[in-house]
Amino acid sequence: MTSRQLLIRDLLVLFGLTGWAVALPGFASEFAVSMALTCLMYIALSSSWALFCGTTRYLSLATSAFFGLGAYTSAILLESMPWPQVIALGALIAAAVAVVMGAAVLHLRGTYFAVLTFGMTELIRHAISYFEKSVTGTVGRVLMVVPERETIYFTVLLLAVVAVALSIWIRRTRFGLALQGIGADEQRAQTLGVNTRMVKVAGFALTAAIAGAVGAAMSVRWTYIDPHTVFNPFIGFQTVLIALIGGAMTLWGPLIAAIVFSVLAETLRLQVPQLYMMSLGLLLILSVLYLPGGLASLRTDTFRGWKNDSKAWWTDIRDELSGEKQRRKDREKQRREQRHVY
């Protein structure tokens, strides 16, 4: 397929999924809408994370920091400002913090970058906690003004669509090619004239803006928020897991994995939370070992390869148990000895 045909296909898929999501509140139960809201939240977070981290291969653990900043922006300003402005300010504040954070740590890679982004997330969380206790004299904030459920749902849906649409568009721009060049070989990208520092900071800020907007929209889902709730590292870790298991280098992998994880979360986490965490770990291990490209890389050839590998493994086990493997070794040894004699 040509690039234009792929673009049309991606846009049609996005349009179809968006239409289904728009119609969902009209016929689904409140439980289904709540699960869909969680799914849309992680689609937006994981798609925006993969847009930067999947292409540049920078492992950021700062998603929960940007999410929490957006949530606190919403909690503070929602009583005095319109809903769209609150969402926009949540995105702007998160992006501004990401610019400062990125300028400080984006010259590092690998484990150092991941650890520093997690450390800065914890620093922001403790700074907010200190401010709340020392200045405002509270532990958290009660949200007195909350939009309608449909408003929250369609806002998060819009953010999820924007995140996926940005991924579709940016992958076809010079900016997207620069991000991919950084992921492939950053030094070579520099020699080709790419301002890698500016590109990385801009990509990091774009990811943070979407996370901040999602945090601002999702904060009203709770009537009371505190730093431990909205700066929860689990939000960031699960975003990374969803992107990696779905396929961080792919367009639709994070979306597919977000749906799978949302169903697992609602069916397992509340009833058997230990089994839910074990499922996350098992999915990650299986993806790393047998599906490095993520769920989006599943093809007919993938299942055929798994089938052939399973047959070979079972044949090897069967020959080992029956002694056939040892007999083959003995026959091969005898042939080598005969060739040596003659």
CSV table of C-alpha atoms in Angstrom, one decimal:
chain,number,residue,atom,x,y,z
A,1,MET,CA,0.0,0.0,0.0
A,2,THR,CA,1.2,3.5,-0.8
A,3,SER,CA,1.6,6.2,1.9
A,4,ARG,CA,-1.6,7.9,0.8
A,5,GLN,CA,-3.6,4.6,0.9
A,6,LEU,CA,-2.2,4.0,4.4
A,7,LEU,CA,-3.2,7.5,5.5
A,8,ILE,CA,-6.8,7.0,4.2
A,9,ARG,CA,-7.0,3.6,5.9
A,10,ASP,CA,-5.8,5.0,9.2
A,11,LEU,CA,-8.2,7.9,9.0
A,12,LEU,CA,-11.2,5.6,8.2
A,13,VAL,CA,-10.3,3.4,11.1
A,14,LEU,CA,-10.1,6.4,13.4
A,15,PHE,CA,-13.4,7.7,12.1
A,16,GLY,CA,-15.2,4.4,12.6
A,17,LEU,CA,-13.9,3.9,16.1
A,18,THR,CA,-14.8,7.5,17.0
A,19,GLY,CA,-18.3,7.1,15.7
A,20,TRP,CA,-18.8,3.9,17.8
A,21,ALA,CA,-17.4,5.7,20.9
A,22,VAL,CA,-19.7,8.7,20.4
A,23,ALA,CA,-22.8,6.4,20.2
A,24,LEU,CA,-21.8,4.3,23.2
A,25,PRO,CA,-23.4,6.5,26.0
A,26,GLY,CA,-26.7,6.4,24.2
A,27,PHE,CA,-27.3,2.6,24.6
A,28,ALA,CA,-24.7,1.3,27.1
A,29,SER,CA,-25.0,1.1,30.9
A,30,GLU,CA,-23.2,3.3,33.3
A,31,PHE,CA,-20.7,0.6,34.1
A,32,ALA,CA,-19.9,0.2,30.4
A,33,VAL,CA,-19.5,4.0,29.9
A,34,SER,CA,-17.2,4.1,33.0
A,35,MET,CA,-15.1,1.3,31.6
A,36,ALA,CA,-15.0,3.1,28.2
A,37,LEU,CA,-13.9,6.3,29.9
A,38,THR,CA,-10.9,4.5,31.5
A,39,CYS,CA,-10.1,2.9,28.2
A,40,LEU,CA,-10.2,6.3,26.5
A,41,MET,CA,-7.9,7.8,29.2
A,42,TYR,CA,-5.3,5.2,28.6
A,43,ILE,CA,-5.6,5.4,24.8
A,44,ALA,CA,-4.8,9.1,25.0
A,45,LEU,CA,-1.9,8.6,27.6
A,46,SER,CA,-0.3,5.6,25.9
A,47,SER,CA,-0.7,6.9,22.3
A,48,SER,CA,0.9,10.3,23.3
A,49,TRP,CA,3.7,8.4,25.2
A,50,ALA,CA,4.4,6.2,22.3
A,51,LEU,CA,4.5,9.2,19.9
A,52,PHE,CA,7.6,10.4,21.6
A,53,CYS,CA,9.1,7.6,23.6
A,54,GLY,CA,8.3,4.8,21.1
A,55,THR,CA,10.0,6.7,18.2
A,56,THR,CA,13.0,8.1,20.1
A,57,ARG,CA,13.3,5.1,22.5
A,58,TYR,CA,13.5,7.4,25.5
A,59,LEU,CA,11.8,5.5,28.4
A,60,SER,CA,9.9,8.3,30.3
A,61,LEU,CA,8.3,7.6,33.7
A,62,ALA,CA,7.0,11.1,34.1
A,63,THR,CA,3.4,10.5,32.8
A,64,SER,CA,1.9,10.6,36.3
A,65,ALA,CA,3.6,13.9,37.0
A,66,PHE,CA,2.0,15.6,34.0
A,67,PHE,CA,-1.3,13.9,34.8
A,68,GLY,CA,-1.3,15.1,38.4
A,69,LEU,CA,-0.4,18.7,37.4
A,70,GLY,CA,-3.4,18.8,35.0
A,71,ALA,CA,-5.6,17.3,37.7
A,72,TYR,CA,-4.5,19.9,40.3
A,73,THR,CA,-5.0,22.7,37.7
A,74,SER,CA,-8.5,21.6,37.2
A,75,ALA,CA,-9.2,21.3,40.9
A,76,ILE,CA,-8.0,24.8,41.6
A,77,LEU,CA,-9.4,26.7,38.6
A,78,LEU,CA,-12.6,24.9,37.8
A,79,GLU,CA,-14.8,27.0,40.1
A,80,SER,CA,-13.7,30.2,38.5
A,81,MET,CA,-13.0,29.3,34.8
A,82,PRO,CA,-14.9,27.6,32.0
A,83,TRP,CA,-14.3,23.9,31.3
A,84,PRO,CA,-12.4,24.3,28.0
A,85,GLN,CA,-10.0,26.9,29.4
A,86,VAL,CA,-9.3,24.6,32.4
A,87,ILE,CA,-8.4,21.7,30.1
A,88,ALA,CA,-6.2,24.0,28.0
A,89,LEU,CA,-4.4,25.4,31.0
A,90,GLY,CA,-3.8,21.9,32.4
A,91,ALA,CA,-2.1,21.0,29.1
A,92,LEU,CA,-0.2,24.3,29.0
A,93,ILE,CA,1.2,23.9,32.6
A,94,ALA,CA,2.2,20.3,32.0
A,95,ALA,CA,3.9,21.2,28.8
A,96,ALA,CA,5.8,24.1,30.5
A,97,VAL,CA,7.0,21.8,33.2
A,98,ALA,CA,8.0,19.2,30.6
A,99,VAL,CA,10.1,21.9,28.8
A,100,VAL,CA,12.0,22.6,32.0
A,101,MET,CA,12.4,18.9,32.8
A,102,GLY,CA,13.4,18.0,29.3
A,103,ALA,CA,16.0,20.7,29.1
A,104,ALA,CA,17.5,19.2,32.3
A,105,VAL,CA,17.5,15.5,31.6
A,106,LEU,CA,17.0,14.8,27.8
A,107,HIS,CA,20.7,14.7,27.3
A,108,LEU,CA,20.7,11.4,29.1
A,109,ARG,CA,19.4,8.0,27.8
A,110,GLY,CA,18.5,4.6,29.0
A,111,THR,CA,18.3,3.8,32.6
A,112,TYR,CA,19.6,7.2,33.7
A,113,PHE,CA,16.8,9.1,31.9
A,114,ALA,CA,14.1,6.7,33.2
A,115,VAL,CA,15.3,7.0,36.8
A,116,LEU,CA,15.6,10.8,36.6
A,117,THR,CA,12.1,11.2,35.2
A,118,PHE,CA,10.7,9.0,37.9
A,119,GLY,CA,12.7,11.0,40.5
A,120,MET,CA,11.4,14.3,39.2
A,121,THR,CA,7.8,12.9,39.4
A,122,GLU,CA,8.3,12.1,43.0
A,123,LEU,CA,9.8,15.5,43.6
A,124,ILE,CA,6.8,17.2,42.1
A,125,ARG,CA,4.4,15.0,44.1
A,126,HIS,CA,6.2,15.8,47.4
A,127,ALA,CA,6.4,19.5,46.5
A,128,ILE,CA,2.6,19.6,46.0
A,129,SER,CA,2.1,17.7,49.2
A,130,TYR,CA,4.3,20.2,51.1
A,131,PHE,CA,2.5,23.2,49.6
A,132,GLU,CA,-0.9,21.8,50.5
A,133,LYS,CA,0.0,21.0,54.1
A,134,SER,CA,2.2,24.1,54.8
A,135,VAL,CA,0.4,26.8,52.8
A,136,THR,CA,-3.2,25.9,52.3
A,137,GLY,CA,-3.4,23.7,55.5
A,138,THR,CA,-5.1,20.8,53.7
A,139,VAL,CA,-4.2,17.4,52.5
A,140,GLY,CA,-6.2,17.4,49.3
A,141,ARG,CA,-9.0,19.3,47.6
A,142,VAL,CA,-12.7,18.7,47.4
A,143,LEU,CA,-14.2,19.3,43.9
A,144,MET,CA,-17.4,21.4,44.4
A,145,VAL,CA,-18.1,22.1,40.7
A,146,VAL,CA,-18.2,19.0,38.5
A,147,PRO,CA,-19.4,18.9,34.9
A,148,GLU,CA,-22.0,16.4,33.6
A,149,ARG,CA,-20.9,12.8,33.0
A,150,GLU,CA,-21.4,13.3,29.2
A,151,THR,CA,-19.2,16.3,29.2
A,152,ILE,CA,-16.3,14.4,30.9
A,153,TYR,CA,-16.8,11.5,28.5
A,154,PHE,CA,-16.8,13.5,25.3
A,155,THR,CA,-13.8,15.6,26.5
A,156,VAL,CA,-11.7,12.5,27.2
A,157,LEU,CA,-12.9,11.0,23.9
A,158,LEU,CA,-11.8,14.2,22.1
A,159,LEU,CA,-8.4,14.0,23.7
A,160,ALA,CA,-8.0,10.4,22.7
A,161,VAL,CA,-8.9,11.2,19.1
A,162,VAL,CA,-6.5,14.1,19.1
A,163,ALA,CA,-3.7,11.9,20.5
A,164,VAL,CA,-4.2,9.2,17.8
A,165,ALA,CA,-4.7,11.8,15.0
A,166,LEU,CA,-1.5,13.6,16.1
A,167,SER,CA,0.3,10.2,15.8
A,168,ILE,CA,-1.1,9.7,12.3
A,169,TRP,CA,-0.1,13.2,11.2
A,170,ILE,CA,3.3,13.6,12.9
A,171,ARG,CA,4.6,10.3,11.6
A,172,ARG,CA,4.3,11.8,8.1
A,173,THR,CA,6.0,15.1,8.9
A,174,ARG,CA,9.7,16.2,9.0
A,175,PHE,CA,9.3,16.4,12.8
A,176,GLY,CA,8.2,12.8,13.0
A,177,LEU,CA,11.1,11.7,10.7
A,178,ALA,CA,13.4,13.6,13.1
A,179,LEU,CA,12.0,11.7,16.1
A,180,GLN,CA,12.6,8.5,14.3
A,181,GLY,CA,16.1,9.5,13.3
A,182,ILE,CA,16.9,10.2,17.0
A,183,GLY,CA,15.6,6.7,17.9
A,184,ALA,CA,17.6,5.0,15.2
A,185,ASP,CA,20.9,6.9,15.7
A,186,GLU,CA,21.0,10.3,17.5
A,187,GLN,CA,24.5,11.2,16.6
A,188,ARG,CA,23.9,10.5,12.9
A,189,ALA,CA,20.8,12.6,13.0
A,190,GLN,CA,22.8,15.5,14.4
A,191,THR,CA,25.3,15.2,11.6
A,192,LEU,CA,22.5,15.4,9.1
A,193,GLY,CA,21.4,18.7,10.5
A,194,VAL,CA,18.7,17.8,13.0
A,195,ASN,CA,18.5,20.0,16.1
A,196,THR,CA,18.0,17.0,18.3
A,197,ARG,CA,17.8,18.9,21.5
A,198,MET,CA,14.9,21.1,20.3
A,199,VAL,CA,13.1,18.2,18.7
A,200,LYS,CA,13.3,16.1,21.8
A,201,VAL,CA,12.1,18.9,24.1
A,202,ALA,CA,9.2,19.6,21.7
A,203,GLY,CA,8.2,16.0,21.5
A,204,PHE,CA,8.4,15.6,25.3
A,205,ALA,CA,6.3,18.7,25.8
A,206,LEU,CA,3.7,17.5,23.3
A,207,THR,CA,3.4,14.2,25.3
A,208,ALA,CA,3.1,16.1,28.5
A,209,ALA,CA,0.4,18.5,27.2
A,210,ILE,CA,-1.9,15.6,26.3
A,211,ALA,CA,-1.2,13.9,29.7
A,212,GLY,CA,-2.0,17.2,31.5
A,213,ALA,CA,-5.2,17.7,29.5
A,214,VAL,CA,-6.3,14.1,30.3
A,215,GLY,CA,-5.5,14.7,34.0
A,216,ALA,CA,-7.5,17.9,34.1
A,217,ALA,CA,-10.5,16.1,32.5
A,218,MET,CA,-10.3,13.0,34.7
A,219,SER,CA,-9.8,14.8,38.0
A,220,VAL,CA,-13.5,15.6,38.2
A,221,ARG,CA,-14.2,11.8,38.2
A,222,TRP,CA,-13.3,11.9,41.8
A,223,THR,CA,-15.0,14.3,44.3
A,224,TYR,CA,-11.8,14.5,46.3
A,225,ILE,CA,-8.2,14.4,45.1
A,226,ASP,CA,-4.9,14.4,46.9
A,227,PRO,CA,-1.3,14.1,45.6
A,228,HIS,CA,-1.2,10.4,46.4
A,229,THR,CA,-4.2,9.8,44.1
A,230,VAL,CA,-3.4,11.9,41.0
A,231,PHE,CA,0.4,11.5,41.1
A,232,ASN,CA,0.1,7.8,41.6
A,233,PRO,CA,3.1,6.1,39.9
A,234,PHE,CA,0.8,3.3,38.8
A,235,ILE,CA,-0.7,5.6,36.2
A,236,GLY,CA,2.6,6.1,34.6
A,237,PHE,CA,3.8,2.5,34.9
A,238,GLN,CA,0.5,1.2,33.4
A,239,THR,CA,0.8,3.7,30.5
A,240,VAL,CA,4.3,2.4,29.7
A,241,LEU,CA,3.1,-1.2,30.0
A,242,ILE,CA,0.2,-0.6,27.7
A,243,ALA,CA,2.4,1.1,25.1
A,244,LEU,CA,5.1,-1.6,25.2
A,245,ILE,CA,2.7,-4.6,25.2
A,246,GLY,CA,0.6,-3.0,22.4
A,247,GLY,CA,3.7,-2.0,20.4
A,248,ALA,CA,5.3,1.4,21.1
A,249,MET,CA,6.6,1.7,17.6
A,250,THR,CA,3.2,1.1,16.0
A,251,LEU,CA,0.2,3.4,15.6
A,252,TRP,CA,-2.7,1.2,16.7
A,253,GLY,CA,-0.8,-1.0,19.3
A,254,PRO,CA,-1.4,1.3,22.3
A,255,LEU,CA,-5.1,1.6,21.4
A,256,ILE,CA,-5.5,-2.2,21.2
A,257,ALA,CA,-3.6,-2.8,24.4
A,258,ALA,CA,-5.6,0.0,26.2
A,259,ILE,CA,-8.8,-1.9,25.4
A,260,VAL,CA,-7.4,-5.2,26.6
A,261,PHE,CA,-6.0,-3.6,29.8
A,262,SER,CA,-9.3,-1.8,30.6
A,263,VAL,CA,-11.3,-5.0,30.3
A,264,LEU,CA,-8.7,-6.8,32.6
A,265,ALA,CA,-8.8,-3.9,35.1
A,266,GLU,CA,-12.6,-4.0,35.4
A,267,THR,CA,-12.9,-7.7,35.6
A,268,LEU,CA,-9.9,-8.6,37.8
A,269,ARG,CA,-8.6,-5.6,39.8
A,270,LEU,CA,-11.6,-5.1,42.0
A,271,GLN,CA,-12.2,-8.8,42.7
A,272,VAL,CA,-8.7,-10.3,42.6
A,273,PRO,CA,-6.1,-7.5,42.5
A,274,GLN,CA,-3.2,-9.9,42.9
A,275,LEU,CA,-4.3,-11.8,39.8
A,276,TYR,CA,-4.6,-8.5,37.9
A,277,MET,CA,-1.0,-7.6,38.7
A,278,MET,CA,0.2,-11.1,37.8
A,279,SER,CA,-1.6,-10.8,34.5
A,280,LEU,CA,0.2,-7.5,33.8
A,281,GLY,CA,3.5,-9.1,34.5
A,282,LEU,CA,2.7,-12.2,32.5
A,283,LEU,CA,1.6,-10.2,29.5
A,284,LEU,CA,4.8,-8.1,29.6
A,285,ILE,CA,7.0,-11.2,29.9
A,286,LEU,CA,5.2,-12.9,27.0
A,287,SER,CA,5.4,-9.8,24.8
A,288,VAL,CA,9.1,-9.4,25.4
A,289,LEU,CA,9.9,-13.1,24.8
A,290,TYR,CA,7.5,-14.0,22.0
A,291,LEU,CA,6.0,-10.7,20.6
A,292,PRO,CA,8.7,-8.0,20.7
A,293,GLY,CA,6.7,-5.9,18.3
A,294,GLY,CA,3.6,-5.8,20.6
A,295,LEU,CA,0.0,-6.9,20.0
A,296,ALA,CA,-0.2,-4.8,16.9
A,297,SER,CA,2.4,-7.0,15.2
A,298,LEU,CA,0.2,-10.1,15.4
A,299,ARG,CA,-0.1,-11.7,11.9
A,300,THR,CA,-1.1,-15.0,10.4
A,301,ASP,CA,2.6,-15.8,10.1
A,302,THR,CA,3.1,-15.1,13.8
A,303,PHE,CA,0.6,-17.8,14.8
A,304,ARG,CA,2.0,-20.2,12.2
A,305,GLY,CA,5.5,-19.6,13.6
A,306,TRP,CA,4.2,-20.3,17.2
A,307,LYS,CA,2.6,-23.5,15.9
A,308,ASN,CA,5.8,-24.7,14.3
A,309,ASP,CA,7.8,-23.8,17.4
A,310,SER,CA,5.3,-25.7,19.6
A,311,LYS,CA,5.5,-28.8,17.4
A,312,ALA,CA,9.3,-28.7,17.4
A,313,TRP,CA,9.3,-28.3,21.2
A,314,TRP,CA,6.8,-31.2,21.7
A,315,THR,CA,8.8,-33.4,19.4
A,316,ASP,CA,12.0,-32.7,21.2
A,317,ILE,CA,10.4,-33.4,24.6
A,318,ARG,CA,8.8,-36.6,23.3
A,319,ASP,CA,12.2,-37.9,21.9
A,320,GLU,CA,13.9,-37.0,25.1
A,321,LEU,CA,11.4,-39.0,27.2
A,322,SER,CA,11.3,-42.0,24.8
A,323,GLY,CA,15.1,-42.2,24.5
A,324,GLU,CA,15.0,-41.6,20.8
A,325,LYS,CA,17.2,-38.5,21.1
A,326,GLN,CA,20.0,-40.4,22.9
A,327,ARG,CA,19.7,-43.2,20.3
A,328,ARG,CA,20.2,-40.7,17.5
A,329,LYS,CA,23.3,-39.3,19.2
A,330,ASP,CA,24.7,-42.9,19.6
A,331,ARG,CA,24.0,-43.6,15.9
A,332,GLU,CA,25.7,-40.3,14.9
A,333,LYS,CA,28.7,-41.2,17.1
A,334,GLN,CA,29.0,-44.6,15.5
A,335,ARG,CA,29.0,-43.1,12.0
A,336,ARG,CA,31.7,-40.6,12.9
A,337,GLU,CA,33.8,-43.4,14.4
A,338,GLN,CA,33.3,-45.5,11.2
A,339,ARG,CA,34.4,-42.6,9.0
A,340,HIS,CA,37.4,-42.1,11.2
A,341,VAL,CA,38.4,-45.8,10.9
A,342,TYR,CA,38.1,-46.0,7.1
